[in-house]
Amino acid sequence: MQGGKGRADCAACLTTLFQVLLTVTKVMAPFTPFICEAMYQNLRRSLVAAQQQQQNGTAAVEAVPASVHWCDMPPVVQEHEGDARIQASVNRMQAVIEAGRLVREKNNRGLKQPVRKVTVVHPDPDFLADITGELSEYVIGELNTLELDTCSDMLAYAELAAQPEWQLLGKKLGKDMGKVAAAVKALSVDDILGYEKSGSITVAGYELGPGEIKVVRNFKPPAGVAPGDVDAAGDGEVLVVMDLVQQEDLVAQGLAREVVNRYQRLRKKAGLTVTDVVDLYFAPAAAADGQAAAVGELISKIMSAQSAYLKESLGVSVLELSTKPEDRVVIAEEVQSVGGEEFMAVIAAAPGSSAVTAAAKAVQNMSVN
């Protein structure tokens, strides 16, 4: 959505988001009239601008309603072929992402810190195909992993156990419940797999059907891997295994994400928008005696080794302040701290550009408030 995959992809994402917001605003207007009216007035600006562009042509243009409460209710859109398949794929993706985030939370690993590898374990090849297909980039991005792998062998990462569903079986078995429960817990792996495949199994003289036995998958670290180096979480259907080993290159990438965050926050503080073109620079933070200090070794290493990632994320390269052309106007600067080292983040732009205008307006608004 921020243009990382090109202007066409960015435009498609923003157009979709706009249509969703406009439709939701119209549908919710009778129930939450005031907030929907405020949202509609913001969206209406783009509708009016588009209308003005169309008026330059010969075709007649329908006026944009002045209020959301004057708009017609959006028409019902019939489901398209393949919608159910898309929804199922997205639900699978969300299940994987939620499980991966749970692993990070359990191990106190922030999302900005990348991990080497995430393995999605599920016996259904269609499920795994969804994760490694067009949705893979979203999984990789949301879990911040360098590699996404899949495995269809549940036993490679999990130990199977069977438990009786007490509420379902209690009325059915009566006094024999204890005997059957013990037999269910003693089922072998082959018996459990057979039950999952066929949906039924005979235990202690009773035939148990679908839903009457709960199959539990407990994570088992692969052979030769220390328990602290890998962890997993799942929802009973899918298991997400995450490599937690931290190496120097992963730490550097995590710090690079922190640098991106600092510049993005400074842009927002300066009142800039995504479309404002600016130059980004870094410089040493002032020393305690007022003299210029050298940029720390860690910051210099991040700016150099992670330059490609910084340019991709921020849209421009982050350069040393000494390379700034004399005609560039500094519109924001602030001391930042990343990895225990401080540096000066600087934003500059060409004179008369929209970025300079936006920054000046932001300063004026702050002084008024």
XYZ file of C-alpha atoms in Angstrom:
369
model
C 0.000 0.000 0.000
C 2.968 2.317 0.570
C 4.286 1.768 -2.947
C 6.890 -0.891 -2.255
C 5.655 -2.927 -5.258
C 5.232 0.008 -7.617
C 2.785 2.824 -8.253
C 0.202 0.612 -9.960
C -0.010 -1.769 -6.998
C -0.132 1.178 -4.584
C -2.970 2.785 -6.572
C -4.936 -0.484 -6.638
C -4.578 -0.929 -2.856
C -5.590 2.642 -2.083
C -8.548 2.477 -4.471
C -9.793 -0.721 -2.829
C -9.390 0.762 0.636
C -11.251 3.908 -0.444
C -14.199 1.918 -1.812
C -14.383 -0.215 1.345
C -14.366 2.840 3.617
C -16.978 4.616 1.485
C -19.283 1.589 1.445
C -18.945 0.970 5.200
C -19.581 4.655 5.901
C -22.842 4.606 3.912
C -24.044 1.353 5.494
C -23.248 2.456 9.066
C -24.568 6.019 8.699
C -28.073 5.251 10.077
C -26.543 3.672 13.201
C -23.571 5.991 13.888
C -24.592 9.167 12.051
C -22.043 11.655 13.340
C -18.792 9.732 12.975
C -19.906 8.445 9.567
C -20.678 11.987 8.463
C -17.183 13.080 9.502
C -15.637 10.161 7.619
C -17.759 10.856 4.547
C -16.729 14.514 4.420
C -13.077 13.429 4.307
C -13.769 10.883 1.576
C -15.965 13.332 -0.324
C -12.986 15.561 -1.060
C -11.554 12.909 -3.341
C -14.945 12.348 -4.967
C -15.285 16.054 -5.682
C -11.753 16.244 -7.070
C -12.464 13.301 -9.365
C -15.714 14.942 -10.460
C -13.908 18.158 -11.352
C -11.462 16.215 -13.498
C -14.324 14.492 -15.318
C -16.088 17.799 -15.951
C -13.249 18.772 -18.268
C -14.608 16.124 -20.644
C -17.895 16.019 -22.485
C -19.714 13.416 -20.415
C -22.295 14.523 -17.882
C -21.182 14.062 -14.268
C -23.534 13.245 -11.407
C -23.198 15.592 -8.442
C -21.567 14.270 -5.280
C -24.092 14.295 -2.381
C -23.204 16.896 0.244
C -23.945 14.515 3.129
C -23.683 10.795 3.684
C -27.329 10.867 4.744
C -28.264 11.947 1.232
C -26.526 8.970 -0.340
C -28.329 5.878 -1.550
C -27.699 2.648 0.293
C -24.986 0.682 -1.576
C -26.435 -2.077 -3.770
C -26.019 -5.709 -2.767
C -23.159 -7.296 -4.683
C -23.661 -10.937 -5.558
C -20.908 -13.364 -4.688
C -18.481 -14.129 -7.458
C -17.200 -17.551 -8.345
C -14.134 -18.207 -6.237
C -15.082 -15.859 -3.373
C -15.454 -18.764 -0.939
C -12.046 -20.087 -1.956
C -10.442 -16.698 -1.404
C -12.072 -16.336 2.003
C -10.856 -19.792 3.041
C -7.319 -18.938 1.930
C -7.335 -15.660 3.866
C -8.670 -17.427 6.973
C -5.813 -19.899 6.725
C -3.318 -17.079 6.379
C -4.753 -15.343 9.441
C -4.523 -18.563 11.478
C -0.832 -18.890 10.587
C -0.084 -15.249 11.390
C -1.906 -15.389 14.736
C -0.024 -18.548 15.738
C 3.293 -16.986 14.723
C 2.577 -13.866 16.748
C 1.739 -16.054 19.730
C 5.186 -17.667 19.482
C 6.797 -14.230 19.463
C 4.739 -13.133 22.454
C 5.607 -16.244 24.460
C 9.313 -15.697 23.828
C 9.365 -11.893 24.184
C 10.439 -11.339 20.584
C 9.200 -8.033 19.227
C 7.889 -7.939 15.674
C 10.658 -5.582 14.572
C 13.220 -8.314 15.270
C 13.339 -10.699 12.283
C 13.639 -14.459 12.623
C 15.508 -16.799 10.328
C 12.778 -19.264 9.458
C 9.111 -20.081 9.998
C 7.754 -23.534 9.181
C 4.023 -24.099 8.706
C 3.013 -27.685 9.508
C -0.274 -29.069 8.199
C -1.279 -32.401 6.626
C -3.430 -30.809 3.891
C -1.404 -29.919 0.752
C -4.070 -27.394 -0.300
C -3.609 -25.554 2.995
C 0.159 -25.407 2.494
C -0.282 -24.297 -1.122
C -2.344 -21.325 0.050
C 0.401 -20.275 2.468
C 3.232 -20.587 -0.059
C 1.262 -19.066 -2.952
C 0.207 -15.477 -3.453
C -0.334 -14.995 0.289
C 3.236 -15.924 1.200
C 4.492 -12.331 1.062
C 1.878 -11.301 3.621
C 2.869 -14.134 5.976
C 6.548 -13.283 5.574
C 5.881 -9.597 6.181
C 3.526 -10.020 9.140
C 5.813 -12.500 10.902
C 9.017 -10.739 9.781
C 10.821 -13.899 8.739
C 13.550 -14.360 6.153
C 12.329 -17.782 5.057
C 8.910 -19.446 4.926
C 8.822 -23.242 4.758
C 6.073 -25.858 4.941
C 5.835 -29.444 6.154
C 3.016 -31.957 5.712
C 4.356 -34.448 8.275
C 2.782 -33.484 11.591
C 4.821 -36.093 13.433
C 8.033 -34.320 12.481
C 7.182 -31.496 14.877
C 4.459 -32.843 17.146
C 3.524 -35.705 19.421
C -0.041 -36.951 19.080
C -2.264 -37.762 22.020
C -5.960 -38.610 22.291
C -8.393 -37.340 24.892
C -12.079 -38.201 25.276
C -14.668 -35.482 24.849
C -16.206 -35.877 28.273
C -19.373 -33.869 27.655
C -20.299 -35.874 24.563
C -19.355 -39.292 25.906
C -20.545 -38.932 29.507
C -24.233 -39.445 28.699
C -23.481 -42.076 26.074
C -21.217 -44.321 28.173
C -22.487 -43.816 31.708
C -20.549 -45.919 34.230
C -18.210 -47.223 31.494
C -16.871 -43.725 30.894
C -13.780 -44.250 33.040
C -12.847 -47.482 31.269
C -13.275 -45.977 27.818
C -11.433 -42.780 28.784
C -8.403 -44.775 29.893
C -8.440 -46.738 26.643
C -8.711 -43.540 24.566
C -5.703 -42.009 26.328
C -3.728 -45.202 25.642
C -4.339 -45.152 21.869
C -1.218 -45.467 19.734
C -0.171 -42.926 17.115
C -1.319 -45.273 14.345
C -4.728 -45.633 16.002
C -5.072 -41.845 16.295
C -4.099 -41.285 12.657
C -6.565 -43.965 11.620
C -9.320 -42.282 13.602
C -8.568 -38.925 11.981
C -8.694 -40.507 8.538
C -11.839 -42.628 8.958
C -13.712 -40.610 11.575
C -14.451 -43.578 13.816
C -12.715 -46.150 16.015
C -13.753 -48.946 18.365
C -12.454 -48.506 21.909
C -13.236 -50.865 24.815
C -16.180 -52.270 22.904
C -17.674 -48.895 21.976
C -17.570 -47.298 18.553
C -16.618 -43.657 18.860
C -17.445 -41.304 15.997
C -16.395 -37.857 14.787
C -15.970 -35.266 17.533
C -16.016 -37.790 20.367
C -12.225 -37.952 20.590
C -10.048 -34.862 20.743
C -6.669 -35.196 19.043
C -4.026 -33.090 20.757
C -0.766 -32.127 19.060
C 1.991 -31.198 21.484
C 5.017 -29.493 19.960
C 8.166 -31.625 19.813
C 11.466 -29.866 18.936
C 13.298 -31.553 16.042
C 16.182 -33.840 16.930
C 19.382 -31.982 17.702
C 17.661 -28.627 18.297
C 17.774 -27.052 21.737
C 14.309 -26.247 23.137
C 15.124 -22.539 23.480
C 16.195 -22.257 19.850
C 12.784 -23.114 18.435
C 9.177 -22.867 19.591
C 5.750 -23.375 18.113
C 2.078 -22.552 18.523
C -1.109 -23.603 16.781
C -4.861 -23.780 16.894
C -5.182 -27.573 16.888
C -5.249 -27.686 13.099
C -2.091 -25.903 11.978
C 1.256 -25.704 13.768
C 3.641 -22.782 13.224
C 7.266 -23.495 14.132
C 9.606 -20.523 14.535
C 13.400 -20.500 14.578
C 14.340 -18.236 17.500
C 18.133 -18.312 17.169
C 19.417 -14.736 17.002
C 22.523 -14.003 14.958
C 24.345 -10.784 14.196
C 22.745 -10.225 10.801
C 19.235 -10.674 12.234
C 19.953 -8.204 15.035
C 21.186 -5.685 12.458
C 18.019 -6.060 10.417
C 15.922 -5.549 13.522
C 17.796 -2.340 14.310
C 17.320 -1.206 10.705
C 13.561 -1.467 11.220
C 14.002 0.753 14.281
C 15.806 3.319 12.126
C 12.937 3.252 9.616
C 10.486 3.791 12.454
C 12.426 6.834 13.699
C 12.376 8.540 10.293
C 8.701 7.739 9.762
C 7.811 9.251 13.128
C 9.880 12.337 12.331
C 8.084 12.696 8.983
C 4.735 12.522 10.760
C 5.884 15.033 13.372
C 6.899 17.408 10.566
C 3.422 17.199 9.040
C 4.537 15.385 5.893
C 2.448 12.968 3.839
C 3.483 9.907 1.853
C 3.502 11.903 -1.379
C 5.892 14.599 -0.104
C 9.315 14.067 -1.669
C 12.175 14.573 0.791
C 15.825 13.681 1.322
C 16.938 11.822 4.440
C 20.268 12.287 6.186
C 22.006 11.245 9.364
C 24.680 12.974 11.391
C 26.436 12.622 14.748
C 24.482 13.724 17.784
C 26.047 16.719 19.548
C 28.492 15.756 22.284
C 28.030 16.920 25.876
C 30.585 19.719 25.396
C 28.748 21.016 22.355
C 31.309 19.694 19.919
C 30.300 17.351 17.107
C 30.863 13.701 17.916
C 31.438 10.848 15.521
C 28.583 8.632 14.437
C 28.650 5.446 16.496
C 30.042 2.272 14.998
C 26.684 0.504 15.258
C 24.736 3.271 13.491
C 27.368 3.535 10.748
C 27.210 -0.216 10.220
C 23.404 -0.203 9.995
C 23.329 2.687 7.528
C 25.895 0.926 5.335
C 24.974 -2.762 5.559
C 21.212 -2.185 5.548
C 21.173 0.622 2.956
C 19.100 -1.398 0.451
C 16.435 -2.183 3.051
C 16.355 1.422 4.266
C 15.890 2.712 0.714
C 13.125 0.183 0.005
C 11.265 1.041 3.207
C 11.726 4.815 3.160
C 11.691 5.395 -0.586
C 15.064 7.171 -0.617
C 18.591 6.428 0.542
C 19.699 7.654 3.959
C 22.910 9.618 3.380
C 25.443 11.389 5.536
C 24.484 14.991 6.235
C 27.788 16.173 4.768
C 26.517 15.131 1.312
C 23.438 17.393 1.466
C 23.332 19.929 -1.398
C 23.467 23.540 -0.252
C 20.086 24.377 -1.776
C 18.239 21.762 0.257
C 16.154 23.142 3.135
C 16.246 21.283 6.457
C 12.635 20.949 7.584
C 13.069 18.567 10.554
C 15.883 17.209 12.687
C 15.892 15.306 15.939
C 18.252 13.200 18.008
C 17.287 9.523 17.848
C 18.494 6.494 19.777
C 18.782 3.017 18.277
C 20.588 0.102 19.877
C 21.934 2.327 22.639
C 23.600 4.763 20.205
C 22.391 8.254 19.382
C 22.396 10.001 16.001
C 20.795 13.045 14.429
C 18.007 12.232 11.944
C 17.569 15.001 9.386
C 14.839 15.581 6.764
C 15.450 18.074 3.956
C 13.639 19.054 0.770
C 13.945 21.295 -2.262
C 12.939 24.961 -1.780
C 9.299 25.607 -2.645
C 8.369 21.911 -2.604
C 5.191 20.575 -1.063
C 7.234 19.101 1.783
C 8.566 22.540 2.768
C 5.045 23.982 2.614
C 3.587 21.141 4.703
C 6.327 21.449 7.331
C 5.841 25.209 7.596
C 2.096 24.729 8.005
C 2.662 22.119 10.745
C 4.928 24.531 12.651
C 2.341 27.287 12.304
C -0.416 25.048 13.631
C 1.726 24.030 16.618
C 2.424 27.679 17.477
C -1.285 28.518 17.265
C -2.249 25.617 19.515
